[in-house]
């Protein structure tokens, strides 16, 4: 199989999954929460295993505590994905809110520079998303993560498909 065909095929598959996530953002939100829970579990267990295998060192208790907290977070997310979805949505809302303020501050310092308005627009959009999450957490919790996943998968799929076309055009 040619490399370009592989990139284009992966791009199409990602775009299809993106459309499915956008079609059912609630299910996609639960899937994201479950995936994050599994990643936390793997990470926490790996951290704990490394700590028990390592020779005694400074900070060992703190590292073990981080491993334990990661495992507890994983169990909580996996045992109750709906509550976990709510928590992840609030966390992402806060991140978008803070990123919006940071970008707006960046835009203020870039005033007069070419394309500063793109930074300003990006900051305003992030701030608006953060506010929308906070003002309607209940509705956002059931769809926000799924919509973000759908958009990301569509964008990634389009990017890989375009990359495949470029690679094909170059003869690979």
XYZ file of N, CA and C in Angstrom:
516
model
N 0.851 -1.169 0.000
C 0.000 0.000 0.000
C 0.898 1.233 0.000
N 0.530 2.180 -0.832
C 1.298 3.415 -0.906
C 1.043 4.248 0.352
N 2.077 5.004 0.749
C 1.971 5.841 1.933
C 0.829 6.850 1.782
N 0.688 7.412 0.584
C -0.367 8.403 0.374
C -1.747 7.783 0.571
N -1.929 6.556 0.108
C -3.211 5.875 0.260
C -3.508 5.618 1.734
N -2.479 5.244 2.495
C -2.657 5.005 3.928
C -3.091 6.287 4.637
N -2.418 7.398 4.354
C -2.798 8.669 4.972
C -4.223 9.059 4.614
N -4.574 8.901 3.346
C -5.916 9.268 2.907
C -6.967 8.363 3.554
N -6.673 7.062 3.639
C -7.596 6.121 4.271
C -7.799 6.424 5.750
N -6.714 6.692 6.464
C -6.818 7.040 7.880
C -7.601 8.341 8.041
N -7.357 9.290 7.139
C -8.091 10.553 7.184
C -9.580 10.356 7.021
N -9.958 9.496 6.100
C -11.388 9.217 5.881
C -11.995 8.553 7.111
N -11.293 7.575 7.677
C -11.803 6.885 8.869
C -11.981 7.875 10.022
N -10.989 8.741 10.249
C -11.102 9.732 11.323
C -12.270 10.688 11.077
N -12.438 11.114 9.840
C -13.543 12.020 9.519
C -14.898 11.346 9.753
N -15.003 10.073 9.397
C -16.253 9.338 9.634
C -16.532 9.260 11.139
N -15.502 8.936 11.936
C -15.698 8.892 13.384
C -16.031 10.275 13.934
N -15.465 11.317 13.350
C -15.812 12.673 13.745
C -17.276 12.976 13.494
N -17.770 12.571 12.325
C -19.192 12.768 12.014
C -20.076 11.971 12.972
N -19.658 10.744 13.299
C -20.429 9.935 14.249
C -20.445 10.592 15.627
N -19.303 11.159 16.043
C -19.249 11.842 17.342
C -20.162 13.059 17.345
N -20.188 13.797 16.241
C -21.067 14.967 16.156
C -22.535 14.563 16.077
N -22.800 13.398 15.498
C -24.168 12.904 15.402
C -24.709 12.492 16.769
N -23.833 11.971 17.639
C -24.241 11.562 18.979
C -23.197 12.051 19.988
N -23.202 13.351 20.294
C -22.172 13.887 21.183
C -22.245 13.345 22.608
N -23.420 12.915 23.047
C -23.527 12.340 24.394
C -22.711 11.056 24.490
N -22.905 10.148 23.538
C -22.142 8.895 23.539
C -20.652 9.170 23.380
N -20.314 10.134 22.537
C -18.909 10.479 22.349
C -18.317 11.075 23.623
N -19.108 11.862 24.358
C -18.636 12.432 25.627
C -18.348 11.323 26.639
N -19.237 10.353 26.708
C -19.001 9.217 27.608
C -17.779 8.412 27.169
N -17.588 8.283 25.862
C -16.415 7.566 25.352
C -15.133 8.303 25.723
N -15.130 9.632 25.615
C -13.959 10.420 25.992
C -13.661 10.224 27.477
N -14.688 10.280 28.299
C -14.503 10.106 29.745
C -13.935 8.729 30.051
N -14.464 7.710 29.393
C -13.964 6.349 29.604
C -12.515 6.238 29.148
N -12.190 6.835 28.021
C -10.814 6.801 27.527
C -9.866 7.510 28.490
N -10.265 8.674 28.979
C -9.432 9.390 29.950
C -9.261 8.550 31.209
N -10.328 7.913 31.658
C -10.238 7.032 32.821
C -9.263 5.889 32.600
N -9.290 5.280 31.416
C -8.361 4.184 31.120
C -6.920 4.683 31.067
N -6.712 5.869 30.486
C -5.359 6.430 30.427
C -4.857 6.722 31.842
N -5.725 7.286 32.688
C -5.341 7.535 34.079
C -5.000 6.230 34.791
N -5.792 5.187 34.554
C -5.541 3.912 35.211
C -4.184 3.340 34.789
N -3.923 3.330 33.515
C -2.641 2.813 33.014
C -1.493 3.642 33.583
N -1.663 4.959 33.568
C -0.627 5.845 34.087
C -0.404 5.632 35.578
N -1.471 5.562 36.350
C -1.343 5.378 37.794
C -0.716 4.050 38.164
N -1.144 2.984 37.495
C -0.572 1.661 37.770
C 0.900 1.639 37.376
N 1.239 2.230 36.234
C 2.646 2.273 35.813
C 3.494 3.075 36.803
N 2.960 4.212 37.266
C 3.698 5.013 38.246
C 3.898 4.234 39.544
N 2.854 3.558 39.999
C 2.963 2.775 41.232
C 3.967 1.645 41.064
N 3.921 0.961 39.932
C 4.851 -0.137 39.691
C 6.295 0.373 39.710
N 6.549 1.490 39.047
C 7.902 2.060 39.020
C 8.341 2.431 40.432
N 7.440 3.009 41.227
C 7.801 3.398 42.592
C 8.147 2.180 43.448
N 7.412 1.090 43.290
C 7.705 -0.096 44.084
C 8.963 -0.810 43.612
N 9.330 -0.626 42.352
C 10.548 -1.239 41.817
C 11.787 -0.407 42.111
N 11.611 0.886 42.300
C 12.742 1.796 42.483
C 13.320 1.642 43.886
N 14.600 1.948 43.978
C 15.233 1.948 45.296
C 14.750 3.191 46.053
N 14.836 3.161 47.369
C 14.364 4.321 48.140
C 15.055 5.612 47.681
N 14.258 6.661 47.524
C 14.783 7.946 47.082
C 13.939 9.071 47.654
N 14.504 10.267 47.608
C 13.789 11.434 48.102
C 12.567 11.685 47.203
N 11.464 11.953 47.804
C 10.252 12.214 47.043
C 9.443 10.972 46.736
N 9.875 9.833 47.235
C 9.178 8.589 46.913
C 7.727 8.610 47.389
N 7.504 9.135 48.601
C 6.142 9.177 49.128
C 5.249 10.078 48.278
N 5.793 11.214 47.856
C 5.000 12.117 47.004
C 4.673 11.450 45.674
N 5.647 10.774 45.087
C 5.398 10.081 43.826
C 4.363 8.969 44.004
N 4.457 8.249 45.103
C 3.478 7.193 45.372
C 2.093 7.793 45.581
N 2.020 8.951 46.230
C 0.738 9.622 46.436
C 0.131 10.051 45.105
N 0.961 10.564 44.204
C 0.471 10.943 42.871
C -0.059 9.709 42.141
N 0.659 8.604 42.230
C 0.204 7.365 41.587
C -1.138 6.927 42.170
N -1.266 6.976 43.490
C -2.514 6.581 44.145
C -3.662 7.497 43.730
N -3.427 8.809 43.715
C -4.476 9.751 43.315
C -4.878 9.550 41.853
N -3.920 9.227 41.010
C -4.230 8.970 39.607
C -5.110 7.732 39.469
N -4.808 6.699 40.237
C -5.619 5.474 40.210
C -7.021 5.755 40.757
N -7.114 6.533 41.825
C -8.420 6.879 42.394
C -9.241 7.669 41.370
N -8.612 8.642 40.696
C -9.321 9.410 39.663
C -9.794 8.491 38.546
N -8.961 7.533 38.173
C -9.329 6.592 37.111
C -10.533 5.751 37.520
N -10.504 5.236 38.727
C -11.620 4.412 39.207
C -12.888 5.246 39.247
N -12.774 6.493 39.722
C -13.943 7.362 39.795
C -14.518 7.632 38.409
N -13.641 7.933 37.423
C -14.114 8.192 36.056
C -14.749 6.952 35.431
N -14.134 5.798 35.666
C -14.639 4.569 35.050
C -15.898 4.044 35.750
N -16.002 4.263 37.052
C -17.167 3.770 37.788
C -18.405 4.620 37.528
N -18.205 5.896 37.286
C -19.336 6.783 37.055
C -18.997 7.747 35.913
N -19.066 7.273 34.677
C -18.653 8.111 33.553
C -19.483 9.382 33.386
N -20.742 9.363 33.799
C -21.568 10.565 33.649
C -21.064 11.688 34.561
N -20.778 11.366 35.817
C -20.217 12.359 36.731
C -18.821 12.776 36.266
N -18.073 11.815 35.745
C -16.744 12.129 35.215
C -16.819 13.063 34.024
N -17.832 12.871 33.192
C -18.027 13.755 32.041
C -18.294 15.171 32.516
N -19.101 15.308 33.551
C -19.379 16.626 34.123
C -18.085 17.276 34.627
N -17.281 16.509 35.350
C -16.019 17.050 35.886
C -15.064 17.457 34.773
N -14.921 16.614 33.762
C -14.023 16.943 32.654
C -14.533 18.157 31.886
N -15.840 18.282 31.757
C -16.411 19.433 31.061
C -16.114 20.719 31.823
N -16.296 20.703 33.133
C -16.000 21.888 33.945
C -14.512 22.228 33.856
N -13.664 21.217 33.907
C -12.219 21.445 33.799
C -11.868 22.066 32.443
N -12.415 21.511 31.374
C -12.149 22.074 30.048
C -12.732 23.476 29.901
N -13.900 23.708 30.482
C -14.475 25.047 30.456
C -13.548 26.053 31.126
N -12.980 25.663 32.260
C -12.041 26.541 32.967
C -10.789 26.782 32.128
N -10.304 25.740 31.470
C -9.111 25.892 30.623
C -9.402 26.839 29.466
N -10.539 26.671 28.808
C -10.904 27.566 27.712
C -11.026 29.009 28.218
N -11.641 29.181 29.386
C -11.825 30.505 29.961
C -10.472 31.185 30.213
N -9.560 30.473 30.853
C -8.234 31.033 31.151
C -7.458 31.282 29.861
N -7.508 30.328 28.930
C -6.810 30.524 27.647
C -7.347 31.746 26.920
N -8.638 31.985 27.020
C -9.223 33.158 26.389
C -8.655 34.440 26.951
N -8.571 34.532 28.277
C -7.989 35.725 28.890
C -6.526 35.902 28.493
N -5.776 34.806 28.465
C -4.359 34.888 28.092
C -4.221 35.370 26.650
N -5.023 34.830 25.761
C -4.944 35.260 24.361
C -5.385 36.713 24.180
N -6.385 37.133 24.934
C -6.805 38.535 24.851
C -5.686 39.462 25.328
N -4.983 39.055 26.378
C -3.840 39.841 26.852
C -2.733 39.857 25.799
N -2.517 38.717 25.155
C -1.521 38.662 24.077
C -1.925 39.592 22.941
N -3.200 39.574 22.586
C -3.686 40.418 21.493
C -3.486 41.891 21.839
N -3.729 42.248 23.090
C -3.551 43.644 23.500
C -2.096 44.074 23.322
N -1.171 43.161 23.592
C 0.244 43.514 23.441
C 0.689 43.479 21.973
N -0.102 42.873 21.103
C 0.241 42.777 19.687
C -0.492 43.802 18.833
N -1.225 44.702 19.475
C -2.020 45.690 18.740
C -1.145 46.397 17.712
N -1.633 46.471 16.498
C -0.898 47.110 15.410
C -0.071 46.130 14.586
N 0.153 44.923 15.130
C 0.906 43.911 14.378
C -0.019 43.287 13.334
N 0.581 42.795 12.235
C -0.266 42.140 11.229
C -0.963 40.915 11.836
N -2.201 40.772 11.533
C -3.011 39.627 11.945
C -3.232 39.538 13.456
N -3.024 40.627 14.194
C -3.289 40.587 15.633
C -4.755 40.240 15.895
N -5.609 40.588 14.962
C -7.034 40.337 15.124
C -7.341 38.847 15.190
N -6.483 37.998 14.586
C -6.695 36.551 14.697
C -6.481 36.083 16.137
N -5.455 36.651 16.785
C -5.208 36.315 18.192
C -6.368 36.828 19.045
N -6.835 38.036 18.738
C -7.972 38.623 19.458
C -9.222 37.756 19.282
N -9.488 37.341 18.058
C -10.645 36.491 17.771
C -10.532 35.147 18.483
N -9.346 34.569 18.464
C -9.120 33.290 19.134
C -9.376 33.416 20.636
N -8.877 34.503 21.221
C -9.088 34.724 22.648
C -10.555 34.922 22.978
N -11.246 35.701 22.162
C -12.673 35.944 22.394
C -13.464 34.641 22.260
N -13.109 33.814 21.277
C -13.814 32.533 21.088
C -13.586 31.609 22.276
N -12.338 31.502 22.740
C -12.049 30.637 23.890
C -12.771 31.122 25.135
N -12.760 32.428 25.353
C -13.452 33.003 26.498
C -14.955 32.729 26.407
N -15.528 32.886 25.227
C -16.957 32.635 25.032
C -17.304 31.172 25.282
N -16.465 30.258 24.811
C -16.714 28.829 25.048
C -16.674 28.532 26.536
N -15.669 29.074 27.215
C -15.575 28.877 28.665
C -16.803 29.396 29.391
N -17.281 30.578 29.009
C -18.475 31.150 29.634
C -19.715 30.326 29.324
N -19.826 29.833 28.094
C -20.985 28.999 27.731
C -21.018 27.732 28.572
N -19.857 27.147 28.818
C -19.804 25.947 29.654
C -20.253 26.280 31.068
N -19.740 27.379 31.623
C -20.066 27.719 33.009
C -21.521 28.119 33.202
N -22.107 28.806 32.218
C -23.474 29.262 32.369
C -24.506 28.172 32.086
N -24.071 27.050 31.516
C -24.994 25.954 31.253
C -24.250 24.631 31.376
N -23.724 24.379 32.565
C -22.902 23.190 32.801
C -23.683 21.913 32.517
N -24.945 21.871 32.895
C -25.743 20.653 32.698
C -25.832 20.241 31.243
N -26.171 21.192 30.392
C -26.279 20.884 28.959
C -24.906 20.640 28.353
N -23.930 21.431 28.782
C -22.577 21.278 28.229
C -21.991 19.920 28.583
N -22.290 19.438 29.785
C -21.698 18.172 30.232
C -22.097 17.005 29.351
N -23.282 17.050 28.810
C -23.739 15.906 28.024
C -23.272 15.961 26.575
N -22.785 17.115 26.126
C -22.422 17.215 24.708
C -21.047 17.813 24.429
N -20.519 18.621 25.327
C -19.323 19.408 25.059
C -18.122 18.563 24.634
N -17.805 17.545 25.416
C -16.650 16.699 25.089
C -16.843 15.990 23.757
N -18.047 15.520 23.508
C -18.332 14.834 22.250
C -18.207 15.749 21.053
N -18.679 16.985 21.201
C -18.561 17.946 20.099
C -17.095 18.279 19.846
N -16.331 18.501 20.934
C -14.897 18.767 20.754
C -14.195 17.584 20.084
N -14.542 16.374 20.505
C -13.956 15.182 19.889
C -14.328 15.103 18.420
N -15.598 15.338 18.098
C -16.042 15.291 16.704
C -15.315 16.301 15.840
N -15.195 17.538 16.331
C -14.488 18.576 15.572
C -13.023 18.202 15.390
N -12.396 17.707 16.458
C -10.984 17.321 16.368
C -10.785 16.178 15.378
N -11.644 15.177 15.419
C -11.511 14.055 14.493
C -11.744 14.493 13.045
N -12.718 15.364 12.827
C -12.946 15.891 11.472
C -11.729 16.679 10.982
N -11.204 17.545 11.835
C -10.040 18.351 11.443
C -8.824 17.460 11.187
N -8.618 16.495 12.055
C -7.481 15.575 11.884
C -7.652 14.740 10.617
N -8.875 14.279 10.381
C -9.144 13.499 9.175
C -8.906 14.308 7.912
N -9.397 15.552 7.903
C -9.189 16.417 6.736
C -7.703 16.700 6.535
N -7.005 16.935 7.634
C -5.566 17.206 7.538
C -4.790 16.014 6.996
N -5.089 14.822 7.493
C -4.397 13.631 7.002
C -4.755 13.326 5.554
N -6.018 13.541 5.196
C -6.411 13.323 3.808
C -5.658 14.290 2.895
N -5.592 15.557 3.289
C -4.857 16.556 2.498
C -3.378 16.199 2.424
N -2.821 15.745 3.544
C -1.416 15.338 3.547
C -1.204 14.168 2.589
N -2.147 13.223 2.592
C -2.065 12.099 1.665
C -2.090 12.556 0.215
N -2.927 13.542 -0.096
C -2.965 14.083 -1.455
C -1.640 14.747 -1.825
N -1.061 15.475 -0.885
C 0.230 16.137 -1.133
C 1.314 15.092 -1.357
N 1.332 14.069 -0.492
C 2.330 13.000 -0.622
C 2.149 12.277 -1.955
N 0.897 12.015 -2.341
C 0.620 11.360 -3.631
C 1.118 12.222 -4.787
N 0.873 13.533 -4.692
C 1.311 14.444 -5.739
C 2.849 14.433 -5.879
N 3.538 14.199 -4.771
C 5.013 14.155 -4.789
C 5.553 12.782 -5.173
N 4.653 11.840 -5.411
C 5.091 10.532 -5.910
C 5.278 9.448 -4.875
N 4.824 9.671 -3.670
C 4.973 8.644 -2.642
C 3.682 7.897 -2.507
